[in-house]
Short mmCIF file of C-alpha atoms and ligand atoms in Angstrom, two decimals:
data_model
loop_
_atom_site.label_atom_id
_atom_site.label_comp_id
_atom_site.label_asym_id
_atom_site.label_seq_id
_atom_site.Cartn_x
_atom_site.Cartn_y
_atom_site.Cartn_z
CA MET A 1 -23.72 -2.25 14.18
CA LEU A 2 -24.28 -2.24 10.70
CA LYS A 3 -26.45 0.34 8.53
CA ILE A 4 -26.25 0.54 4.72
CA ASN A 5 -27.67 3.52 2.97
CA ASP A 6 -28.71 3.39 -0.68
CA LEU A 7 -25.90 1.10 -1.77
CA ASN A 8 -24.97 1.34 -5.47
CA VAL A 9 -22.24 -0.73 -6.82
CA SER A 10 -21.05 -1.59 -10.36
CA ILE A 11 -18.56 -4.14 -11.74
CA ASP A 12 -16.84 -3.41 -14.86
CA SER A 13 -19.14 -0.56 -15.48
CA SER A 14 -22.37 -2.88 -15.06
CA SER A 15 -24.57 -1.98 -12.26
CA ILE A 16 -25.35 -5.05 -9.78
CA LEU A 17 -26.71 -3.54 -6.61
CA ASN A 18 -29.22 -0.80 -7.34
CA GLY A 19 -29.91 0.69 -4.05
CA ILE A 20 -29.44 -1.55 -0.96
CA ASN A 21 -30.67 -0.43 2.41
CA LEU A 22 -30.66 -2.38 5.42
CA GLU A 23 -29.47 -2.34 9.09
CA ILE A 24 -28.24 -5.24 11.57
CA SER A 25 -28.12 -4.76 15.08
CA LYS A 26 -25.33 -6.52 17.45
CA GLY A 27 -26.12 -9.80 18.31
CA ASP A 28 -27.95 -10.77 14.99
CA ILE A 29 -27.66 -13.74 12.84
CA VAL A 30 -29.02 -12.69 9.42
CA ALA A 31 -30.02 -14.96 6.60
CA LEU A 32 -29.38 -13.32 3.35
CA LEU A 33 -31.19 -14.69 0.60
CA GLY A 34 -31.59 -14.13 -3.17
CA PRO A 35 -31.99 -16.42 -6.54
CA ASN A 36 -28.61 -16.90 -8.24
CA GLY A 37 -26.78 -13.93 -9.72
CA HIS A 38 -28.98 -11.05 -8.37
CA GLY A 39 -26.00 -9.75 -5.93
CA LYS A 40 -25.43 -11.34 -2.65
CA SER A 41 -21.88 -12.11 -2.95
CA THR A 42 -21.30 -8.69 -4.42
CA LEU A 43 -23.05 -7.28 -1.55
CA PHE A 44 -20.46 -8.90 0.75
CA HIS A 45 -17.44 -7.88 -1.33
CA SER A 46 -18.59 -4.35 -1.13
CA ILE A 47 -18.99 -4.48 2.67
CA MET A 48 -15.64 -6.02 3.00
CA GLY A 49 -14.21 -3.46 0.34
CA ASN A 50 -13.15 -5.44 -2.75
CA PRO A 51 -11.58 -2.74 -5.04
CA ARG A 52 -13.08 -4.07 -8.30
CA TYR A 53 -16.56 -3.55 -6.73
CA VAL A 54 -17.15 0.49 -7.54
CA VAL A 55 -19.56 2.04 -4.95
CA ASN A 56 -21.27 4.89 -7.29
CA LYS A 57 -23.84 6.15 -4.61
CA GLY A 58 -24.82 5.37 -0.96
CA ASN A 59 -22.69 4.34 2.11
CA ILE A 60 -21.59 1.76 4.35
CA ILE A 61 -21.97 2.43 8.06
CA PHE A 62 -19.91 -0.06 10.62
CA ASN A 63 -19.98 0.69 14.35
CA GLY A 64 -21.28 4.27 13.75
CA GLU A 65 -18.14 4.88 11.40
CA ASP A 66 -18.20 5.17 7.63
CA ILE A 67 -16.52 2.65 6.01
CA THR A 68 -17.48 2.88 2.39
CA LYS A 69 -13.99 4.20 1.74
CA MET A 70 -11.85 2.38 3.61
CA ASP A 71 -8.88 0.16 2.33
CA VAL A 72 -9.71 -3.69 2.83
CA SER A 73 -7.15 -4.61 5.78
CA THR A 74 -8.34 -1.71 8.13
CA ARG A 75 -11.99 -3.03 7.72
CA SER A 76 -10.48 -6.49 8.78
CA LYS A 77 -8.77 -4.88 11.95
CA LYS A 78 -12.29 -3.34 12.76
CA GLY A 79 -13.90 -6.41 12.85
CA LEU A 80 -15.32 -7.35 9.69
CA PHE A 81 -14.59 -10.92 8.26
CA LEU A 82 -15.83 -12.35 4.77
CA ALA A 83 -15.68 -16.15 4.35
CA PHE A 84 -15.46 -16.60 0.61
CA GLN A 85 -18.00 -18.26 -1.63
CA ASN A 86 -14.67 -19.82 -3.21
CA PRO A 87 -11.22 -19.05 -1.22
CA PRO A 88 -8.79 -18.63 -4.09
CA GLU A 89 -5.62 -21.20 -4.18
CA ILE A 90 -2.68 -18.90 -3.48
CA SER A 91 0.48 -20.90 -4.53
CA GLY A 92 3.81 -20.30 -2.72
CA VAL A 93 2.25 -18.82 0.35
CA MET A 94 2.31 -21.37 3.10
CA THR A 95 -0.85 -21.03 5.35
CA LEU A 96 1.22 -21.29 8.41
CA ASP A 97 2.82 -17.88 7.65
CA PHE A 98 -0.41 -16.38 6.39
CA PHE A 99 -2.35 -17.50 9.45
CA LYS A 100 0.50 -15.86 11.54
CA ASN A 101 0.79 -12.65 9.47
CA SER A 102 -3.04 -12.27 9.51
CA LEU A 103 -3.48 -12.82 13.31
CA ASN A 104 -0.44 -10.72 14.22
CA SER A 105 -1.88 -7.80 11.85
CA HIS A 106 -4.84 -7.73 14.31
CA LEU A 107 -2.51 -7.56 17.40
CA ASP A 108 -0.62 -4.94 19.16
CA LYS A 109 2.21 -7.22 19.91
CA PRO A 110 3.15 -10.55 17.83
CA ILE A 111 1.39 -13.78 19.31
CA LYS A 112 3.70 -16.10 20.98
CA LEU A 113 4.63 -19.36 19.37
CA LEU A 114 2.94 -21.44 21.67
CA ASP A 115 -0.20 -19.34 22.14
CA PHE A 116 -0.29 -19.31 18.15
CA TYR A 117 0.13 -23.16 18.41
CA LYS A 118 -2.88 -23.97 20.71
CA LYS A 119 -5.24 -21.84 18.99
CA THR A 120 -4.42 -23.26 15.72
CA THR A 121 -4.51 -26.84 16.95
CA GLN A 122 -7.98 -26.13 18.78
CA ALA A 123 -9.28 -24.64 15.45
CA TYR A 124 -8.16 -27.53 13.18
CA GLU A 125 -9.89 -29.61 15.57
CA ASP A 126 -13.13 -27.98 16.19
CA VAL A 127 -13.52 -28.22 11.88
CA GLY A 128 -12.34 -31.87 11.61
CA LEU A 129 -9.11 -30.64 9.67
CA ASP A 130 -5.97 -32.31 10.18
CA SER A 131 -3.43 -29.93 11.42
CA SER A 132 -0.54 -31.26 8.90
CA PHE A 133 -3.09 -28.56 6.45
CA ILE A 134 -0.92 -25.66 8.36
CA GLU A 135 2.04 -26.69 6.06
CA ARG A 136 0.55 -26.77 2.72
CA ASN A 137 0.28 -23.87 0.45
CA LEU A 138 -2.82 -21.54 1.15
CA ASN A 139 -6.11 -23.46 -0.45
CA GLU A 140 -3.97 -25.03 -2.88
CA GLY A 141 -5.30 -28.28 -3.87
CA PHE A 142 -7.77 -28.22 -1.03
CA SER A 143 -11.23 -29.87 -1.90
CA GLY A 144 -14.12 -27.73 -1.72
CA GLY A 145 -15.24 -28.81 1.75
CA GLU A 146 -11.69 -28.51 2.83
CA LYS A 147 -11.37 -24.89 1.64
CA LYS A 148 -14.84 -24.13 3.54
CA ARG A 149 -13.36 -25.28 6.62
CA ASN A 150 -10.14 -23.28 6.42
CA GLU A 151 -12.49 -20.49 6.29
CA ILE A 152 -13.89 -21.23 9.53
CA ILE A 153 -10.54 -22.31 10.80
CA GLN A 154 -9.61 -18.43 10.17
CA LEU A 155 -13.04 -17.19 11.48
CA GLN A 156 -11.91 -18.62 14.71
CA LEU A 157 -8.38 -16.97 14.84
CA LEU A 158 -9.40 -13.80 14.00
CA SER A 159 -12.64 -13.83 15.94
CA PRO A 160 -14.13 -10.66 14.36
CA THR A 161 -17.28 -9.07 15.52
CA LEU A 162 -19.20 -9.20 12.17
CA ALA A 163 -18.61 -12.12 9.91
CA MET A 164 -20.41 -12.73 6.77
CA LEU A 165 -20.11 -16.20 5.54
CA ASP A 166 -20.78 -16.68 2.06
CA GLU A 167 -22.47 -20.26 1.23
CA ILE A 168 -20.37 -21.76 4.13
CA ASP A 169 -22.28 -24.98 3.98
CA SER A 170 -21.80 -25.89 0.32
CA GLY A 171 -19.45 -28.86 -0.42
CA LEU A 172 -19.64 -29.78 3.00
CA ASP A 173 -20.46 -33.32 4.19
CA VAL A 174 -22.99 -33.47 7.06
CA ASP A 175 -20.63 -33.87 9.66
CA ALA A 176 -18.68 -31.17 9.00
CA LEU A 177 -21.96 -29.08 8.46
CA SER A 178 -22.81 -29.60 12.31
CA SER A 179 -19.13 -29.13 13.61
CA ILE A 180 -19.17 -25.65 11.75
CA ALA A 181 -22.72 -24.98 13.17
CA LYS A 182 -21.69 -25.50 16.26
CA VAL A 183 -18.50 -23.45 15.86
CA ILE A 184 -20.86 -20.92 14.50
CA ASN A 185 -23.17 -20.89 17.56
CA ASN A 186 -20.52 -20.89 20.15
CA MET A 187 -18.88 -17.58 18.52
CA HIS A 188 -22.60 -16.13 18.36
CA GLU A 189 -22.75 -16.81 22.12
CA LYS A 190 -19.82 -14.75 22.63
CA GLY A 191 -20.62 -11.56 20.94
CA THR A 192 -20.16 -12.39 17.08
CA THR A 193 -22.82 -10.96 14.48
CA PHE A 194 -23.19 -12.93 11.88
CA ILE A 195 -24.90 -12.73 7.84
CA LEU A 196 -25.26 -15.85 6.44
CA ILE A 197 -26.12 -16.53 2.74
CA SER A 198 -26.92 -20.20 1.97
CA HIS A 199 -29.50 -21.81 -0.45
CA TYR A 200 -30.21 -24.85 1.72
CA ASP A 201 -32.43 -25.10 4.73
CA LYS A 202 -30.40 -27.41 6.56
CA LEU A 203 -28.20 -24.63 7.53
CA PHE A 204 -30.80 -22.71 9.16
CA SER A 205 -32.17 -25.62 10.88
CA LEU A 206 -28.98 -25.72 12.65
CA ILE A 207 -28.29 -22.09 13.22
CA ASN A 208 -31.58 -19.80 13.80
CA PRO A 209 -31.22 -16.91 12.36
CA ASN A 210 -33.66 -13.96 13.71
CA LYS A 211 -33.69 -11.85 10.51
CA THR A 212 -34.02 -12.10 6.80
CA PHE A 213 -33.08 -10.11 3.82
CA VAL A 214 -33.89 -11.17 0.32
CA ILE A 215 -32.11 -9.66 -2.69
CA ILE A 216 -33.86 -9.62 -5.96
CA ASN A 217 -32.50 -7.31 -8.92
CA GLY A 218 -29.77 -5.75 -6.64
CA LYS A 219 -32.17 -4.63 -4.05
CA VAL A 220 -33.57 -5.72 -0.61
CA ALA A 221 -36.79 -6.78 -2.24
CA LEU A 222 -38.11 -8.15 1.24
CA SER A 223 -37.20 -8.61 4.95
CA GLY A 224 -38.78 -10.52 8.04
CA ASP A 225 -37.61 -12.39 11.02
CA GLY A 226 -36.22 -16.05 10.78
CA LEU A 227 -39.06 -17.81 9.62
CA LEU A 228 -38.64 -16.25 6.23
CA ALA A 229 -35.63 -17.62 5.88
CA LYS A 230 -36.65 -21.36 6.90
CA ARG A 231 -39.95 -20.69 4.76
CA ILE A 232 -37.97 -19.67 1.35
CA SER A 233 -35.12 -22.12 1.71
CA LYS A 234 -38.01 -25.20 1.84
CA GLU A 235 -40.61 -23.73 -0.55
CA GLY A 236 -38.44 -21.56 -3.19
CA TYR A 237 -39.15 -17.94 -4.28
CA SER A 238 -42.12 -18.32 -6.52
CA PHE A 239 -44.31 -17.67 -3.63
CA ILE A 240 -42.85 -14.22 -3.09
CA GLU A 241 -43.69 -13.39 -6.90
CA LYS A 242 -47.20 -14.48 -6.26
CA GLU A 243 -47.77 -13.31 -2.76
CA PHE A 244 -45.68 -9.87 -2.93
CA LYS A 245 -46.05 -9.29 -6.48
CA ILE A 246 -41.92 -8.93 -6.72
CA LYS A 247 -40.79 -9.75 -10.38
CA ILE A 248 -38.01 -12.02 -10.32
CA GLU A 249 -35.57 -11.13 -13.61
CA LYS A 250 -34.07 -14.31 -14.89
CA LYS A 251 -30.67 -13.66 -14.73
CA GLU A 252 -28.22 -15.09 -17.67
CA LYS A 253 -25.28 -15.72 -15.26
CA GLN A 254 -22.10 -14.79 -17.00
CA VAL A 255 -19.58 -14.23 -14.40
CA SER A 256 -20.22 -14.92 -10.58
CA ILE A 257 -17.46 -14.39 -8.09
CA GLY A 258 -18.44 -17.72 -7.39
CA SER A 259 -16.07 -18.63 -10.35
CA CYS A 260 -12.98 -16.52 -9.69
CA GLY A 261 -11.11 -19.59 -9.32
CA VAL A 262 -9.44 -18.86 -12.85
CA LYS A 263 -6.29 -17.15 -12.24
CA GLN A 264 -6.23 -13.81 -14.38
CA VAL A 265 -2.73 -13.70 -15.97
CA ILE A 266 -2.36 -10.78 -18.11
CA MET B 1 42.15 -37.12 -9.96
CA LYS B 2 42.19 -33.52 -9.51
CA LYS B 3 38.45 -31.83 -9.40
CA GLU B 4 37.83 -29.94 -12.32
CA ILE B 5 36.48 -26.38 -11.42
CA ILE B 6 32.93 -25.71 -13.16
CA ASN B 7 32.92 -22.23 -14.52
CA ILE B 8 29.73 -20.43 -15.73
CA TYR B 9 31.57 -18.47 -18.02
CA SER B 10 33.40 -21.11 -20.09
CA ASP B 11 32.49 -24.63 -21.50
CA ASN B 12 32.40 -27.40 -18.80
CA LYS B 13 32.43 -31.04 -19.11
CA ILE B 14 30.44 -32.65 -16.03
CA LYS B 15 32.23 -35.84 -15.05
CA THR B 16 30.62 -36.34 -11.54
CA ASN B 17 27.69 -35.11 -10.08
CA GLU B 18 27.68 -31.66 -9.56
CA ILE B 19 25.84 -28.89 -7.53
CA CYS B 20 26.60 -25.38 -8.04
CA ASP B 21 25.51 -21.88 -7.32
CA PHE B 22 26.08 -18.90 -9.61
CA CYS B 23 25.53 -15.39 -8.96
CA ILE B 24 25.78 -13.14 -12.17
CA SER B 25 28.08 -10.37 -11.81
CA GLU B 26 29.05 -9.93 -15.42
CA LYS B 27 27.39 -8.47 -18.35
CA GLU B 28 27.63 -11.72 -20.87
CA VAL B 29 27.73 -15.42 -19.82
CA ASN B 30 28.28 -17.57 -23.14
CA SER B 31 29.11 -21.07 -22.10
CA SER B 32 28.31 -25.00 -22.28
CA PHE B 33 28.08 -27.95 -20.45
CA PHE B 34 28.29 -31.41 -21.31
CA ILE B 35 26.87 -33.89 -18.85
CA GLU B 36 28.29 -37.28 -19.26
CA SER B 37 26.27 -40.27 -18.61
CA ASN B 38 24.83 -41.21 -15.30
CA LYS B 39 25.73 -37.91 -14.26
CA SER B 40 23.74 -35.21 -12.52
CA LEU B 41 24.36 -31.34 -12.73
CA LEU B 42 22.13 -28.86 -10.61
CA ILE B 43 22.44 -25.40 -10.98
CA ASN B 44 21.06 -22.11 -9.40
CA LEU B 45 21.67 -19.35 -11.37
CA ILE B 46 21.14 -15.88 -9.31
CA ASP B 47 20.68 -12.77 -11.54
CA ILE B 48 19.35 -10.06 -9.19
CA ASP B 49 22.12 -7.16 -9.43
CA ASN B 50 21.29 -3.83 -11.02
CA ILE B 51 23.12 -5.08 -14.03
CA ASN B 52 21.95 -5.77 -17.81
CA SER B 53 22.82 -9.16 -18.65
CA SER B 54 22.92 -11.90 -21.33
CA ILE B 55 23.10 -15.24 -20.73
CA ASN B 56 23.60 -17.91 -23.15
CA ILE B 57 23.96 -21.35 -22.34
CA ILE B 58 24.29 -24.92 -24.01
CA PHE B 59 23.47 -27.91 -22.06
CA ASN B 60 24.07 -31.45 -24.12
CA LEU B 61 23.05 -34.32 -22.38
CA LYS B 62 24.13 -38.09 -22.82
CA ASN B 63 22.77 -41.30 -21.44
CA LYS B 64 20.66 -41.09 -18.24
CA SER B 65 22.24 -38.09 -17.67
CA LYS B 66 20.30 -35.40 -15.45
CA LEU B 67 19.99 -31.56 -15.51
CA LEU B 68 18.10 -29.35 -13.27
CA LEU B 69 18.51 -25.42 -13.74
CA ASN B 70 16.85 -22.83 -11.47
CA ILE B 71 17.27 -19.30 -12.70
CA ILE B 72 15.98 -16.49 -10.31
CA SER B 73 15.74 -12.98 -11.97
CA LEU B 74 15.19 -9.73 -10.52
CA SER B 75 15.09 -6.93 -13.01
CA SER B 76 15.52 -3.08 -11.97
CA ILE B 77 14.22 -0.32 -13.75
CA ASN B 78 16.00 -0.06 -17.36
CA ASN B 79 17.84 -3.26 -16.71
CA LYS B 80 17.71 -5.81 -19.69
CA LYS B 81 18.06 -9.30 -18.92
CA GLU B 82 18.20 -11.91 -21.52
CA TYR B 83 18.57 -15.85 -21.12
CA HIS B 84 19.00 -17.98 -24.24
CA LEU B 85 19.22 -21.57 -23.41
CA SER B 86 19.49 -24.65 -25.24
CA ILE B 87 18.88 -27.79 -23.78
CA ASN B 88 19.84 -30.89 -25.90
CA HIS B 89 18.67 -34.20 -25.50
CA ASN B 90 21.05 -36.40 -27.58
CA HIS B 91 20.87 -39.53 -25.71
CA PRO B 92 18.24 -41.87 -24.53
CA GLU B 93 16.91 -41.76 -20.80
CA SER B 94 18.13 -37.95 -20.23
CA TYR B 95 16.30 -35.75 -17.97
CA SER B 96 16.05 -31.78 -17.70
CA ARG B 97 14.15 -29.55 -15.48
CA VAL B 98 14.43 -25.79 -16.23
CA ASN B 99 12.58 -23.27 -13.84
CA ILE B 100 13.02 -19.88 -14.09
CA SER B 101 11.20 -17.16 -11.74
CA GLY B 102 11.43 -13.81 -12.40
CA ILE B 103 10.46 -10.46 -10.54
CA ASN B 104 10.44 -7.44 -12.79
CA LEU B 105 10.52 -4.21 -11.01
CA GLY B 106 10.44 -2.09 -14.31
CA GLY B 107 13.27 -3.55 -16.87
CA ASN B 108 13.01 -6.15 -19.69
CA ILE B 109 13.09 -10.14 -18.70
CA LEU B 110 13.46 -11.90 -21.80
CA VAL B 111 13.59 -16.01 -21.88
CA ASP B 112 14.25 -17.97 -24.98
CA ALA B 113 14.33 -21.80 -23.86
CA LYS B 114 14.59 -24.48 -26.25
CA ALA B 115 14.62 -28.02 -25.59
CA ARG B 116 15.45 -30.84 -28.29
CA ILE B 117 15.36 -34.18 -28.15
CA ILE B 118 16.85 -35.97 -30.98
CA GLN B 119 15.46 -39.11 -32.80
CA GLY B 120 16.88 -41.96 -30.66
CA ALA B 121 16.91 -40.15 -27.38
CA ASN B 122 13.92 -42.31 -26.44
CA LYS B 123 12.32 -42.01 -22.79
CA SER B 124 13.86 -38.57 -22.34
CA ASP B 125 12.14 -36.28 -20.16
CA THR B 126 12.10 -32.44 -20.45
CA ARG B 127 10.19 -29.57 -18.64
CA ILE B 128 10.69 -25.74 -19.03
CA GLU B 129 8.80 -23.67 -16.42
CA GLY B 130 8.83 -20.11 -15.95
CA LYS B 131 7.04 -17.27 -14.15
CA ILE B 132 7.60 -13.68 -13.95
CA THR B 133 5.78 -11.25 -12.06
CA ASN B 134 5.51 -7.74 -13.77
CA LEU B 135 5.30 -4.84 -11.03
CA SER B 136 5.19 -1.74 -12.73
CA SER B 137 3.54 -0.76 -16.09
CA VAL B 138 6.85 -0.31 -17.95
CA ALA B 139 8.05 -3.90 -17.01
CA ARG B 140 8.64 -6.04 -20.24
CA SER B 141 8.64 -9.60 -19.92
CA ARG B 142 8.35 -12.43 -22.34
CA ILE B 143 9.23 -16.05 -22.03
CA SER B 144 9.54 -18.36 -25.00
CA PRO B 145 9.51 -22.09 -24.22
CA ILE B 146 10.26 -24.16 -27.27
CA LEU B 147 10.36 -27.98 -27.54
CA TYR B 148 11.70 -29.77 -30.72
CA ILE B 149 10.83 -33.33 -30.42
CA LYS B 150 12.11 -35.95 -32.75
CA GLU B 151 11.21 -39.02 -31.06
CA ASN B 152 7.87 -40.60 -29.93
CA ASP B 153 8.50 -42.02 -26.67
CA VAL B 154 9.70 -38.89 -24.82
CA LYS B 155 7.77 -36.90 -21.98
CA ALA B 156 8.18 -33.07 -22.65
CA SER B 157 6.01 -30.06 -21.45
CA HIS B 158 6.22 -26.22 -20.59
CA SER B 159 4.60 -24.00 -18.75
CA ALA B 160 4.96 -19.87 -18.78
CA SER B 161 3.26 -17.40 -16.85
CA LEU B 162 3.46 -13.61 -17.00
CA GLY B 163 1.60 -11.37 -15.11
CA SER B 164 1.08 -8.77 -12.25
CA TYR B 165 -0.70 -9.79 -9.34
CA ASN B 166 -3.67 -11.83 -9.13
CA GLU B 167 -6.65 -8.97 -7.92
CA ALA B 168 -8.37 -11.73 -6.29
CA ASP B 169 -5.94 -13.21 -4.39
CA LEU B 170 -4.74 -9.75 -2.96
CA PHE B 171 -8.22 -8.81 -2.05
CA TYR B 172 -8.32 -12.65 -0.34
CA LEU B 173 -5.07 -11.71 1.71
CA THR B 174 -5.96 -7.99 2.37
CA SER B 175 -9.29 -9.39 4.05
CA ARG B 176 -7.74 -10.95 6.54
CA GLY B 177 -5.64 -8.15 7.75
CA LEU B 178 -2.54 -7.99 5.47
CA THR B 179 -1.72 -4.63 3.97
CA LEU B 180 -1.42 -4.70 0.51
CA GLY B 181 2.44 -4.17 0.54
CA ASP B 182 2.38 -7.00 2.79
CA ALA B 183 0.10 -9.33 0.50
CA LYS B 184 2.34 -8.40 -2.42
CA LYS B 185 4.99 -9.62 -0.65
CA ALA B 186 3.52 -12.55 0.48
CA ILE B 187 2.86 -13.42 -3.21
CA THR B 188 6.33 -12.61 -4.63
CA TYR B 189 8.37 -14.00 -2.00
CA GLY B 190 6.12 -17.28 -2.12
CA SER B 191 6.53 -17.72 -5.81
CA ILE B 192 10.41 -17.23 -5.53
CA TYR B 193 11.14 -18.58 -2.09
CA PRO B 194 11.31 -22.53 -3.24
CA LEU B 195 14.28 -21.37 -5.61
CA ILE B 196 15.92 -19.62 -3.08
CA ASN B 197 15.72 -22.47 -0.75
CA ASN B 198 17.33 -24.43 -3.08
CA ILE B 199 20.43 -22.93 -2.95
CA ASN B 200 23.59 -24.47 -1.32
CA ASP B 201 26.21 -21.50 -0.90
CA THR B 202 24.70 -19.71 2.25
CA ARG B 203 26.20 -16.51 1.35
CA ILE B 204 24.31 -16.32 -1.82
CA LYS B 205 21.55 -17.58 -0.23
CA THR B 206 21.28 -15.01 2.40
CA LEU B 207 22.29 -12.01 -0.30
CA SER B 208 19.02 -13.12 -2.26
CA LEU B 209 16.80 -13.34 0.66
CA ASP B 210 17.98 -9.93 1.64
CA LYS B 211 17.42 -8.60 -1.23
CA ILE B 212 13.76 -10.05 -1.76
CA ARG B 213 12.93 -9.10 1.49
CA SER B 214 14.08 -5.26 0.78
CA LEU B 215 11.88 -4.86 -2.34
CA SER B 216 9.18 -2.23 -1.43
CA LEU B 217 6.31 -3.71 -3.17
CA CYS B 218 3.23 -0.88 -2.58
N1 LIG C 1 -16.09 -9.91 -11.41
C1 LIG C 1 -17.30 -9.80 -12.17
N2 LIG C 1 -17.27 -9.17 -13.44
C2 LIG C 1 -18.53 -9.28 -14.11
N3 LIG C 1 -19.97 -9.80 -13.34
C3 LIG C 1 -19.84 -9.95 -12.17
C4 LIG C 1 -18.36 -10.19 -11.56
N4 LIG C 1 -19.08 -10.64 -10.37
C5 LIG C 1 -20.34 -10.70 -10.48
N5 LIG C 1 -20.91 -10.24 -11.78
C6 LIG C 1 -22.55 -10.32 -11.66
O1 LIG C 1 -23.25 -9.84 -10.77
C7 LIG C 1 -24.13 -10.33 -10.60
C8 LIG C 1 -24.24 -10.94 -9.07
O2 LIG C 1 -23.54 -11.92 -8.93
P1 LIG C 1 -23.24 -12.50 -7.31
O3 LIG C 1 -21.98 -13.12 -7.18
O4 LIG C 1 -23.28 -11.23 -6.54
O5 LIG C 1 -24.64 -13.18 -7.02
P2 LIG C 1 -25.32 -13.89 -6.07
O6 LIG C 1 -26.26 -13.42 -5.76
O7 LIG C 1 -24.14 -14.29 -5.13
O8 LIG C 1 -25.39 -15.63 -6.64
P3 LIG C 1 -25.05 -17.18 -6.16
O9 LIG C 1 -26.53 -17.45 -5.47
O10 LIG C 1 -25.09 -17.88 -7.55
O11 LIG C 1 -23.78 -17.19 -5.50
C9 LIG C 1 -24.03 -11.63 -11.49
O12 LIG C 1 -24.77 -11.55 -12.72
C10 LIG C 1 -22.84 -11.74 -11.78
O13 LIG C 1 -22.52 -12.17 -13.27
MG1 LIG C 2 -22.79 -15.93 -4.39
#
């Protein structure tokens, strides 16, 4: 379903991904792990087509089609979805209008109002968010956990074939985490493939990954089955250095996509 | 008593609470508004025609008077639109809110907004807010909000932001299926819509909405 060949990506001319190779099949639940600042979010943004991330070499094949140069909205329509590590707050854009527009962009005919209402009401209920949030500006003033829930609502509305969830568990309370795990497991049963980034073992005890990729220094340094993810999220990365002789460079974290909350004003 | 007609092109005394919408159609506006005690004035100034304009307005506020001024500015290529606003809080407990929202397609939008609170005008409250989105590399915009405060017991603040689209916002919206043009529209429309929604005159409101909607932002 997804095949990435020798992907090299840079941001503002500093290179972040240095030859990523991986393959994901339909129905997989993939755990994408790696220490802070080693390129996990960068990989997600590159797959989704963020224009800030320049692909210098390599390609991304999705369902047999080379999407490396495809624009972002087309990738979304082809069935890709990225739940952001830090969803931006967009003032002036009402959630309701945005949900309707994004849903309609995936449909041939605009959705009927009643169907839209039913769909959104259900999605809000599933993540335990009051449906009055739909009248607020997109993510504006939302708490960390509310933003994550809002991402899952959109995941449900758009029902992609491949969903990439970037630290969807960070900031969620225990109850929210289990409702969201339920949504993910349900969607997986219905055919959605998932790639999950998480630093905590709780998520991987609620959702069982069958594959693990570990990104270190902008490369897939190690891969394995679901047990690898469980071991790393319990023990950390030091055993990798010892057992597999992989050197983990300490990253001085400057800017992470995770800290893009600040508005860029020129 | 015959109601005086408020005119954006001359001097006005505001003796009753007033709400007015003005569509700028002439090059130059030089006027002043004296707002009497306990009275309020809400002005929506819509400057979206393809003309150069120079808007110079002075507002004088008495005891417990209130001014709400909203300006919507759309500058087409080569337009030069200038706004010089003076808001004078001359008496206690006077209140003002100025909100400027602009879209610059490639001309000039220059805003000078000065709020003065003189000594003795205690408990006065002023805020100037401005936001201009530049949509081309030749667009030039400037907002200079200036506060002169001579009294301690007051509230005064301003915020100004200029810029083009935030890339992270655009990426987020397009990642959910919106085209780049639609994403830009959603953001632009969203920043200006609250002000348009405030317009009371339905003809001016429809006109403004149509104009903003018809912009092509690709
Ligand atoms: N917009 C950017 N500008 C400059 N550098 C960036 C930018 N985004 C990411 N980087 C850098 O790229 C590297 C990888 O960042 P990335 O966000 O992909 O890490 P990550 O593995 O997701 O980390 P975390 O677990 O902390 O979320 C980091 O060193 C980061 O500082
Ligand atoms: Mg990250």
